[in-house]
Coordinates of C-alpha atoms in Angstrom, one line a residue:
M152 CA -11.6 -4.5 -35.4
K153 CA -14.8 -3.2 -33.8
T154 CA -16.3 0.2 -34.4
L155 CA -17.0 2.7 -31.7
E156 CA -20.7 2.0 -32.0
E157 CA -20.2 -1.7 -31.7
M158 CA -18.1 -1.4 -28.6
Q159 CA -20.6 1.0 -27.0
A160 CA -23.5 -1.3 -27.8
R161 CA -22.0 -3.9 -25.4
F162 CA -23.0 -1.5 -22.5
D163 CA -26.3 -0.2 -23.8
G164 CA -28.8 0.4 -21.0
R165 CA -26.2 0.0 -18.2
L166 CA -24.3 3.4 -18.2
N167 CA -25.5 6.9 -17.5
V168 CA -29.1 6.0 -17.3
D169 CA -31.5 5.7 -14.4
I170 CA -32.7 2.1 -13.9
E171 CA -35.9 1.8 -11.9
C172 CA -35.5 -1.6 -10.4
A173 CA -38.1 -3.9 -8.9
C174 CA -35.8 -4.1 -5.8
G175 CA -37.2 -0.7 -5.0
R176 CA -34.1 1.4 -5.8
T177 CA -33.1 3.4 -8.8
H178 CA -29.6 2.3 -10.0
R179 CA -27.2 4.5 -11.8
A180 CA -23.5 4.6 -12.9
D181 CA -22.2 8.0 -14.0
I182 CA -20.0 6.7 -16.8
D183 CA -20.4 7.9 -20.4
A184 CA -18.7 5.1 -22.3
V185 CA -16.8 1.9 -21.9
L186 CA -14.9 0.7 -25.0
I187 CA -13.4 -2.8 -25.1
G188 CA -11.8 -4.4 -28.1
E189 CA -9.1 -4.2 -30.7
G190 CA -8.3 -0.6 -31.6
A191 CA -10.3 1.0 -28.8
I192 CA -7.6 3.6 -28.1
K193 CA -8.1 5.0 -31.7
C194 CA -11.6 6.1 -30.6
V195 CA -10.3 8.5 -28.0
P196 CA -10.3 11.6 -30.3
R197 CA -13.9 10.9 -31.4
L198 CA -15.0 10.7 -27.8
M199 CA -13.2 14.0 -27.0
R200 CA -14.9 15.7 -29.9
R201 CA -18.3 14.3 -28.8
K202 CA -17.7 15.8 -25.3
G203 CA -16.4 19.1 -26.7
Y204 CA -12.9 18.6 -25.2
K205 CA -9.9 20.1 -27.1
T206 CA -7.1 19.4 -24.6
A207 CA -6.0 16.5 -22.4
M208 CA -3.4 15.8 -19.7
I209 CA -2.1 12.2 -19.9
L210 CA -0.9 10.6 -16.6
A211 CA 1.3 7.5 -16.7
D212 CA 4.3 5.8 -15.1
E213 CA 7.4 4.6 -16.8
N214 CA 6.0 1.3 -17.8
T215 CA 2.5 2.3 -18.8
W216 CA 3.8 5.2 -20.8
E217 CA 5.8 2.9 -23.1
V218 CA 2.9 0.3 -23.3
A219 CA 0.1 2.7 -24.1
G220 CA 0.8 6.3 -23.1
K221 CA 2.7 7.2 -26.2
T222 CA -0.1 5.7 -28.3
V223 CA -2.7 7.8 -26.6
R224 CA -0.7 10.9 -27.0
D225 CA -0.1 10.2 -30.7
V226 CA -3.8 9.5 -31.6
I227 CA -4.8 12.7 -29.8
R228 CA -2.2 14.9 -31.6
R229 CA -2.9 13.4 -35.0
S230 CA -6.5 14.5 -34.6
K231 CA -5.3 18.1 -34.0
F232 CA -6.1 18.1 -30.3
R233 CA -3.5 19.4 -27.8
S234 CA -2.1 17.2 -25.0
W235 CA 0.5 17.3 -22.2
N236 CA 1.8 14.4 -20.2
Y237 CA 3.3 13.6 -16.8
V238 CA 5.2 10.4 -16.4
Y239 CA 5.9 9.3 -12.8
Q240 CA 9.6 8.4 -12.3
R241 CA 10.3 6.0 -9.5
G242 CA 13.6 4.5 -10.6
G243 CA 12.2 0.9 -10.8
E244 CA 10.3 1.2 -7.5
V245 CA 6.6 0.6 -7.3
L246 CA 4.4 3.6 -7.8
C247 CA 2.1 4.2 -4.8
A248 CA -1.0 6.3 -4.6
D249 CA 0.5 8.3 -1.8
E250 CA 0.5 12.0 -0.9
Q251 CA 3.7 12.6 -2.9
A252 CA 2.2 11.1 -6.1
M253 CA -1.1 13.0 -5.6
Y254 CA 0.9 16.2 -5.2
E255 CA 3.1 15.5 -8.2
G256 CA 0.1 14.8 -10.5
T257 CA -1.9 17.8 -9.3
E258 CA 1.1 20.2 -9.8
A259 CA 1.8 18.8 -13.2
F260 CA -1.8 19.4 -14.3
L261 CA -1.9 22.9 -12.8
N262 CA 1.5 23.9 -14.3
S263 CA 0.9 22.7 -17.8
E264 CA 0.9 25.2 -20.7
E265 CA -2.9 25.3 -20.8
R266 CA -5.5 24.0 -18.5
A267 CA -6.6 20.6 -19.9
D268 CA -10.2 19.7 -20.4
V269 CA -9.8 16.1 -19.3
L270 CA -7.3 14.0 -17.4
I271 CA -6.5 10.6 -19.0
T272 CA -4.7 8.1 -16.8
V273 CA -2.9 5.2 -18.5
G274 CA -2.7 2.2 -16.2
T275 CA -4.7 0.0 -13.8
G276 CA -5.1 0.1 -10.0
T277 CA -2.7 2.8 -8.7
L278 CA -3.0 5.1 -11.6
N279 CA -6.7 4.7 -11.8
D280 CA -7.0 5.7 -8.1
L281 CA -4.6 8.6 -8.6
G282 CA -6.6 9.8 -11.6
K283 CA -9.9 9.9 -9.6
Q284 CA -8.3 11.9 -6.8
I285 CA -6.3 14.4 -9.0
A286 CA -9.2 15.0 -11.3
D287 CA -11.5 15.8 -8.3
T288 CA -8.8 18.2 -7.0
V289 CA -8.4 20.2 -10.2
G290 CA -12.1 20.0 -11.2
V291 CA -12.2 18.0 -14.4
R292 CA -13.4 14.5 -15.3
C293 CA -10.9 11.6 -15.6
W294 CA -10.7 8.9 -18.2
N295 CA -8.9 5.6 -17.9
V296 CA -7.0 3.6 -20.5
A297 CA -6.3 0.2 -19.0
T298 CA -3.0 -1.6 -19.5
A299 CA -4.1 -4.9 -17.9
A300 CA -7.3 -6.7 -17.0
S301 CA -6.1 -7.2 -13.5
M302 CA -8.6 -5.7 -11.0
D303 CA -12.2 -4.6 -10.7
G304 CA -11.8 -1.0 -9.6
F305 CA -12.0 0.6 -13.0
A306 CA -15.6 1.8 -12.7
S307 CA -15.9 2.0 -8.9
T308 CA -16.6 5.2 -7.0
V309 CA -13.7 4.6 -4.6
A310 CA -10.0 5.2 -4.7
A311 CA -7.5 3.3 -2.4
L312 CA -5.0 6.0 -1.3
T313 CA -2.2 6.2 1.2
R314 CA -2.3 9.2 3.6
G315 CA 0.0 9.5 6.6
N316 CA 1.5 6.0 5.8
L317 CA -2.0 4.5 6.1
K318 CA -4.2 3.3 3.3
V319 CA -7.7 4.8 3.2
T320 CA -10.7 4.6 0.9
E321 CA -12.1 7.9 -0.5
Y322 CA -15.2 8.3 -2.6
Y323 CA -14.9 10.0 -6.0
T324 CA -16.8 10.3 -9.3
P325 CA -15.9 7.2 -11.4
P326 CA -14.0 7.7 -14.8
E327 CA -16.1 9.3 -17.5
V328 CA -14.7 6.9 -20.1
I329 CA -12.9 3.5 -19.7
I330 CA -10.8 2.1 -22.5
G331 CA -9.8 -1.6 -22.7
D332 CA -7.9 -2.1 -26.0
T333 CA -7.1 -5.8 -26.4
A334 CA -4.0 -4.9 -28.4
V335 CA -2.7 -3.5 -25.1
L336 CA -4.3 -6.0 -22.7
R337 CA -2.8 -9.0 -24.4
T338 CA 0.7 -7.6 -23.8
A339 CA 0.2 -7.5 -20.0
P340 CA 2.2 -10.0 -17.9
R341 CA 0.2 -13.2 -17.5
E342 CA 0.3 -12.8 -13.7
M343 CA -1.7 -9.6 -14.0
T344 CA -4.4 -11.3 -16.1
L345 CA -4.5 -14.2 -13.6
A346 CA -5.1 -11.7 -10.9
G347 CA -8.1 -10.3 -12.8
I348 CA -9.6 -13.8 -13.3
A349 CA -9.1 -14.6 -9.7
D350 CA -10.8 -11.3 -8.7
M351 CA -13.8 -12.4 -10.8
A352 CA -13.8 -15.9 -9.4
A353 CA -14.6 -14.2 -6.0
K354 CA -18.0 -13.2 -7.3
Y355 CA -19.4 -16.7 -6.6
N356 CA -18.4 -16.4 -2.9
A357 CA -19.7 -12.8 -2.9
R358 CA -23.1 -13.8 -4.1
L359 CA -23.4 -16.7 -1.6
D360 CA -22.4 -14.4 1.3
W361 CA -24.9 -11.8 0.2
R362 CA -27.8 -14.2 0.0
I363 CA -26.9 -15.7 3.4
S364 CA -26.9 -12.2 4.9
R365 CA -30.2 -11.5 3.4
L366 CA -31.6 -14.6 5.1
I367 CA -30.1 -13.8 8.5
N368 CA -30.0 -10.0 8.6
D369 CA -32.8 -9.1 6.1
E370 CA -30.1 -7.2 4.2
Y371 CA -31.0 -5.4 1.0
Y372 CA -30.6 -7.7 -2.0
C373 CA -31.1 -7.1 -5.7
D374 CA -31.7 -10.0 -8.2
F375 CA -31.0 -7.8 -11.2
I376 CA -27.5 -6.9 -9.9
A377 CA -26.7 -10.4 -8.4
D378 CA -27.9 -12.3 -11.5
G379 CA -26.1 -10.0 -13.9
M380 CA -22.8 -10.4 -12.0
L381 CA -23.3 -14.2 -11.9
A382 CA -23.8 -14.4 -15.7
I383 CA -20.6 -12.6 -16.5
T384 CA -18.7 -14.6 -13.9
D385 CA -19.9 -17.9 -15.4
D386 CA -18.7 -16.8 -18.9
I387 CA -15.3 -15.9 -17.6
I388 CA -14.8 -19.1 -15.6
D389 CA -15.9 -21.1 -18.7
L390 CA -13.5 -19.2 -20.9
A391 CA -10.7 -19.7 -18.3
L392 CA -11.2 -23.5 -18.4
E393 CA -10.8 -23.4 -22.2
A394 CA -7.7 -21.1 -22.1
P395 CA -4.2 -22.3 -22.7
E396 CA -2.3 -23.3 -19.6
E397 CA 0.6 -21.1 -20.6
G398 CA 1.3 -18.1 -22.8
A399 CA -1.1 -15.4 -24.0
F400 CA -4.8 -15.5 -23.2
P401 CA -7.2 -15.3 -26.2
D402 CA -9.0 -12.0 -26.9
A403 CA -12.4 -13.5 -26.3
L404 CA -11.4 -14.1 -22.6
L405 CA -9.7 -10.7 -22.3
E406 CA -12.7 -8.9 -23.6
R407 CA -15.2 -10.7 -21.4
L408 CA -12.8 -10.4 -18.4
M409 CA -12.4 -6.7 -18.9
E410 CA -16.2 -6.3 -19.2
G411 CA -16.7 -8.3 -16.0
L412 CA -14.1 -6.2 -14.1
V413 CA -15.8 -3.0 -15.3
M414 CA -19.3 -4.2 -14.5
S415 CA -18.2 -5.2 -11.0
G416 CA -17.5 -1.5 -10.4
V417 CA -20.8 -0.6 -12.1
Y418 CA -22.8 -2.9 -9.9
M419 CA -21.0 -1.5 -6.8
S420 CA -22.1 1.9 -8.0
Y421 CA -25.7 0.6 -8.3
T422 CA -25.8 -0.7 -4.7
G423 CA -23.5 1.8 -3.0
T424 CA -21.6 -1.2 -1.5
S425 CA -19.2 -3.9 -2.6
R426 CA -21.7 -6.7 -1.9
A427 CA -22.1 -7.8 -5.5
A428 CA -18.3 -8.1 -5.9
S429 CA -16.7 -9.3 -2.7
G430 CA -17.4 -11.6 0.2
A431 CA -15.4 -13.4 2.9
E432 CA -12.6 -14.2 0.5
H433 CA -11.8 -10.4 0.5
H434 CA -11.4 -10.6 4.3
F435 CA -8.4 -12.8 3.8
S436 CA -7.0 -10.7 1.0
H437 CA -7.3 -7.4 2.9
F438 CA -5.7 -9.0 6.0
W439 CA -2.7 -10.0 4.1
E440 CA -2.6 -6.7 2.2
M441 CA -2.7 -4.8 5.5
W442 CA -0.1 -7.0 7.1
L443 CA 2.3 -6.5 4.2
S444 CA 1.7 -2.7 4.3
V445 CA 2.2 -2.4 8.0
N446 CA 5.3 -4.6 7.9
K447 CA 6.8 -2.7 4.9
K448 CA 6.7 -5.7 2.6
P449 CA 6.2 -5.5 -1.2
P450 CA 2.6 -5.6 -2.2
I451 CA 1.0 -8.6 -4.0
Y452 CA -1.6 -8.2 -6.7
H453 CA -5.0 -7.8 -5.0
G454 CA -6.6 -10.5 -7.2
V455 CA -3.9 -13.0 -6.4
K456 CA -4.7 -12.8 -2.7
V457 CA -8.4 -12.8 -3.4
G458 CA -8.0 -16.0 -5.4
V459 CA -6.4 -17.7 -2.4
G460 CA -9.2 -16.5 -0.2
S461 CA -11.7 -17.8 -2.7
M462 CA -10.2 -21.3 -2.5
I463 CA -10.4 -21.2 1.3
M464 CA -14.1 -20.3 1.2
A465 CA -14.9 -22.9 -1.5
D466 CA -13.5 -25.6 0.8
L467 CA -15.1 -24.2 3.9
Y468 CA -18.7 -23.7 2.8
P469 CA -19.5 -27.5 2.4
R470 CA -18.3 -28.2 5.9
F471 CA -21.2 -26.3 7.3
L472 CA -23.8 -28.5 5.5
S473 CA -24.1 -31.3 8.0
Y474 CA -23.2 -29.2 11.0
Q475 CA -25.9 -29.2 13.6
I476 CA -25.8 -25.9 15.4
P477 CA -25.6 -26.4 19.2
E478 CA -27.6 -23.3 20.1
E479 CA -27.0 -23.4 23.9
Q480 CA -23.3 -24.0 23.5
A481 CA -23.0 -21.3 20.9
R482 CA -24.9 -18.8 23.2
E483 CA -22.6 -19.6 26.1
R484 CA -19.5 -19.1 23.9
I485 CA -20.8 -15.7 22.7
Q486 CA -21.6 -14.7 26.3
A487 CA -18.1 -15.7 27.4
F488 CA -16.5 -13.8 24.5
D489 CA -13.9 -11.2 25.9
E490 CA -14.4 -8.3 23.6
E491 CA -11.8 -6.1 25.3
K492 CA -9.2 -8.9 24.9
E493 CA -10.1 -9.2 21.2
I494 CA -9.7 -5.5 20.6
E495 CA -6.3 -5.5 22.3
E496 CA -5.2 -8.4 20.1
L497 CA -6.4 -6.5 17.0
K498 CA -4.4 -3.5 18.1
S499 CA -1.3 -5.7 18.4
V500 CA -1.9 -7.3 15.0
Y501 CA -2.9 -4.2 13.0
K502 CA -0.6 -1.7 14.8
E503 CA -0.9 1.8 13.4
A504 CA -3.8 0.8 11.2
A505 CA -5.9 -0.4 14.2
P506 CA -7.7 2.9 15.0
M507 CA -9.2 3.0 11.5
L508 CA -10.1 -0.7 11.6
L509 CA -11.7 -0.5 15.0
A510 CA -13.8 2.5 13.9
D511 CA -15.9 0.0 12.0
Y512 CA -15.6 -2.9 14.4
S513 CA -18.9 -4.9 14.3
Y514 CA -18.3 -8.1 16.3
H515 CA -20.2 -7.1 19.4
K516 CA -21.7 -9.9 21.5
E517 CA -25.1 -8.2 21.8
E518 CA -25.6 -8.3 18.0
R519 CA -24.3 -11.9 17.8
L520 CA -26.7 -13.1 20.5
K521 CA -29.6 -11.5 18.6
R522 CA -28.5 -13.2 15.4
L523 CA -28.1 -16.7 16.8
P524 CA -31.7 -17.8 17.0
I525 CA -32.2 -16.6 13.4
E526 CA -29.2 -18.5 12.3
V527 CA -30.5 -21.7 13.9
E528 CA -33.9 -21.2 12.4
K529 CA -32.6 -20.4 8.9
K530 CA -30.0 -23.3 8.8
P531 CA -32.0 -25.4 6.2
E532 CA -32.2 -22.3 3.9
I533 CA -28.6 -21.5 4.4
D534 CA -27.7 -25.1 3.5
A535 CA -29.8 -24.9 0.3
E536 CA -28.0 -21.7 -0.7
I537 CA -24.6 -23.4 -0.3
R538 CA -25.7 -26.5 -2.2
A539 CA -27.0 -24.4 -5.0
M540 CA -23.6 -22.8 -5.4
M541 CA -21.4 -25.9 -5.0
D542 CA -21.1 -26.8 -8.7
R543 CA -19.9 -23.3 -9.5
L544 CA -17.4 -23.2 -6.7
E545 CA -16.0 -26.6 -7.8
K546 CA -15.8 -25.3 -11.4
M547 CA -14.0 -22.2 -10.2
K548 CA -11.4 -24.2 -8.3
R549 CA -10.8 -26.3 -11.5
A550 CA -10.5 -23.1 -13.6
L551 CA -7.9 -21.5 -11.3
A552 CA -5.9 -24.6 -11.2
H553 CA -6.0 -25.1 -15.0
I554 CA -4.7 -21.6 -15.8
G555 CA -2.0 -21.8 -13.1
A556 CA -3.3 -19.1 -10.7
R557 CA -1.9 -19.1 -7.2
T558 CA -4.3 -20.9 -4.9
R559 CA -2.4 -21.6 -1.7
W560 CA -1.0 -19.4 1.0
E561 CA 2.5 -20.8 0.4
Q562 CA 2.4 -19.1 -3.0
L563 CA 2.0 -15.6 -1.5
D564 CA 5.4 -13.9 -1.2
N565 CA 6.4 -13.0 2.4
I566 CA 3.3 -14.7 3.9
S567 CA 4.4 -17.3 6.3
E568 CA 2.3 -20.0 8.1
K569 CA 2.0 -17.6 11.0
E570 CA 0.2 -15.0 8.8
A571 CA -2.0 -17.7 7.3
H572 CA -3.2 -18.7 10.8
E573 CA -3.6 -15.1 11.8
A574 CA -5.8 -14.4 8.8
F575 CA -8.2 -17.1 9.9
K576 CA -8.3 -15.7 13.4
Y577 CA -8.5 -12.0 12.7
C578 CA -9.7 -11.3 9.2
K579 CA -13.4 -11.5 10.1
A580 CA -12.9 -8.1 11.8
M581 CA -11.6 -6.5 8.6
R582 CA -15.0 -5.4 7.3
P583 CA -18.5 -4.8 8.8
Q584 CA -20.3 -6.9 6.1
F585 CA -21.7 -10.2 7.4
T586 CA -20.2 -13.3 5.8
M587 CA -19.9 -17.0 6.3
L588 CA -17.0 -16.3 8.6
Q589 CA -19.1 -14.4 11.1
L590 CA -21.9 -17.1 10.8
M591 CA -19.5 -19.9 11.7
H592 CA -18.1 -18.0 14.7
D593 CA -21.6 -17.1 15.8
T594 CA -22.7 -20.8 15.7
A595 CA -19.6 -22.2 17.5
Y596 CA -18.4 -24.1 14.3
P597 CA -15.0 -25.6 15.0
I598 CA -13.3 -23.6 12.3
E599 CA -9.9 -24.1 14.0
A600 CA -9.8 -27.8 12.9
F601 CA -10.6 -26.7 9.3
E602 CA -7.9 -24.0 9.6
D603 CA -5.2 -26.5 10.5
E604 CA -6.2 -28.9 7.7
W605 CA -6.4 -26.3 5.1
I606 CA -3.1 -24.7 6.0
R607 CA -1.4 -28.1 6.0
G608 CA -3.1 -28.9 2.6
E609 CA -5.0 -31.9 4.0
I610 CA -8.6 -30.9 2.9
K611 CA -10.7 -33.6 1.3
E612 CA -13.0 -32.7 -1.6
N613 CA -16.6 -31.8 -0.8
V614 CA -17.0 -33.6 2.5
E615 CA -20.0 -32.9 4.6
E616 CA -18.6 -33.2 8.1
P617 CA -20.4 -34.8 11.1
N618 CA -21.5 -32.5 14.0
M619 CA -18.1 -32.0 15.5
T620 CA -19.4 -30.0 18.5
D621 CA -21.7 -32.7 19.8
N622 CA -18.9 -35.0 21.0
E623 CA -21.0 -37.2 23.2
A624 CA -23.5 -38.0 20.4
L625 CA -20.6 -38.8 18.1
E626 CA -19.0 -41.1 20.6
I627 CA -22.3 -42.9 21.2
K628 CA -22.8 -43.3 17.5
E629 CA -19.3 -44.7 17.0
E630 CA -19.8 -47.2 19.9
A631 CA -23.0 -48.4 18.4
V632 CA -21.4 -49.0 15.1
Q633 CA -18.5 -50.9 16.7
E634 CA -20.9 -53.2 18.5
E635 CA -22.7 -54.1 15.3
L636 CA -19.8 -54.5 12.9
L637 CA -16.7 -56.6 13.0
P638 CA -13.5 -54.6 13.5
A639 CA -11.9 -53.7 10.3
A640 CA -8.3 -53.0 9.6
E641 CA -7.4 -49.4 9.8
V642 CA -6.6 -47.8 6.5
K643 CA -5.3 -44.3 6.2
P644 CA -6.6 -42.5 3.2
E645 CA -4.0 -41.2 0.7
P646 CA -3.8 -37.4 0.4
K647 CA -6.1 -36.0 -2.3
K648 CA -4.3 -35.3 -5.5
R649 CA -4.5 -31.9 -6.9
G650 CA -5.1 -32.9 -10.5
R651 CA -7.0 -30.9 -13.0
K652 CA -10.5 -31.8 -14.2
P653 CA -12.2 -30.7 -17.3
G654 CA -14.6 -27.7 -17.1
S655 CA -18.3 -27.7 -17.5
K656 CA -20.7 -25.1 -18.7
N657 CA -23.9 -24.1 -17.0
K658 CA -24.7 -20.5 -17.7
P659 CA -27.8 -18.6 -16.6
K660 CA -29.1 -15.8 -18.8
E661 CA -27.9 -12.3 -18.0
A662 CA -30.4 -10.0 -16.4
V663 CA -32.0 -7.8 -19.0
A664 CA -33.1 -4.2 -18.6
K665 CA -36.2 -3.1 -20.4
P666 CA -36.4 0.5 -21.6
A667 CA -39.4 2.6 -20.6
A668 CA -40.6 6.0 -21.8
K669 CA -38.0 8.8 -21.7
R670 CA -38.5 11.6 -19.3
G671 CA -37.0 14.3 -21.5
R672 CA -33.8 14.9 -19.5
P673 CA -30.6 15.3 -21.6
R674 CA -28.4 12.2 -21.8
K675 CA -30.5 10.3 -19.3
E676 CA -32.9 7.5 -19.9
T677 CA -35.1 5.5 -17.6
L678 CA -35.1 1.8 -17.6
V679 CA -37.4 -0.7 -15.8
V680 CA -36.0 -4.0 -14.7
E681 CA -38.5 -6.9 -14.6
E682 CA -38.1 -9.1 -11.6
A683 CA -40.0 -10.1 -8.5
P684 CA -40.7 -6.9 -6.5
K685 CA -39.2 -6.5 -3.0
A686 CA -39.7 -3.8 -0.5
A687 CA -36.5 -2.0 0.4
A688 CA -35.3 1.2 2.0
P689 CA -34.0 3.9 -0.4
A690 CA -30.3 3.8 -1.1
P691 CA -28.3 6.1 1.2
K692 CA -27.0 9.2 -0.6
K693 CA -23.3 8.9 -1.3
K694 CA -20.9 11.4 0.1
K695 CA -17.2 11.8 -0.1
E696 CA -15.5 10.5 3.0
E697 CA -12.5 8.6 4.2
L698 CA -12.9 5.0 5.2
P699 CA -10.4 2.2 5.8
Y700 CA -9.3 0.9 2.4
W701 CA -10.3 -2.7 3.3
L702 CA -14.0 -1.5 3.1
L703 CA -13.8 -1.9 -0.7

């Protein structure tokens, strides 16, 4: 069992400090403590005493109250602190972070015997989001005790809420303290942990999309953040490859996974965007999530859908390597693009959620025409970035298959082949961030052929395709080959087996922050990150606002 000091040391130099980075920005995450390990819940009273808190309101649902809520209450009361609790009752139905739940939690806090000093939520996604919103409403800080390592929103500055039957994203202060007690995490359903691992697997795609956008759009990029995220992801994927195929996951994996999920939110706080944590794979996930919500279908764990999106992108990236961009043909296709028709189709698909989606629509032909010459010029560099990531993407695919994660659209409840096709067609409009999906549409890549193959399960492993758009050149080449070679019997290749392969390890070192002289401000330190300097605009100041929830 680790001590409080040992658990805090894991995050030294990363929380509640100003990090003056060579990227030109000052990074900060306003989180006091993250404790991960056996017995972490027992440290709650010490942290309350350190903050000067004497009372707490505990927020849980029927499941999380039994799993950890009672334990939190007991350790607080044994230390002579006072606590009250509110347990959501939904009669077996799924708790949603909707207006009713927000109202209930707020009223419970305000009507307790005494105003609590801190709000402690016990749970993962929904309860974590509710805690941020309710704490902001009543004017206290929230803490979170995780019951599963299933998603990467623990430390984020956003909450996914439902208002007026539509999901929105609102900005809030992140939890002041995050607790991940492995005694609790190991009791979570295996499917929830699989969702967390799949959410971390997406970080490979996220890094690649971020680097490609830097090449094409000169987008802000930070090596310190990207490399730190990469190192944690490598560890988690390696541990997943070593994990048992069934049953409980080892504590070593749960601890590193929980750390990675927390640091995803921390890195998002550093950048003010989700770039370090999500890429094109999240487009697919958010499309299916929106479709399920609009059509009143039960939700699927976010990480599960992200894992399927990650598998799609891992198969798609290598197809671009030998593709020769037909610039003139691509320009003509962009110019012929019917934007009004596209918008009408999006309205039909997204229904009542369409107005919020279209408020951030960023697929205008003028912008695409400006990008095209740059995409053609930067093609060799883009290919180099893809090749540099291919070993990790292949390892990620093996890891998800090894642990039994869901990797195909057929494994997503209530998602039919129709929704699989629609995701390919419309998901690129889900978010304004530039990804490989936008690049392929800009350059007239025949993604429809890949779409059909992937949905049918006929994708070959790591094939660099010929230039499918230059049909005449391809036909000439084939005729020349036929004239020089004797005809051979036609042999149809057998479908690729989906067997499991052993994992490999290839870990970069984590980015290290180097402390500099203190400035004398209470509880704040200044760190200097050593890396190649890059000129960058200052980070935009965050403000609380409502955005579509798929902008996570």
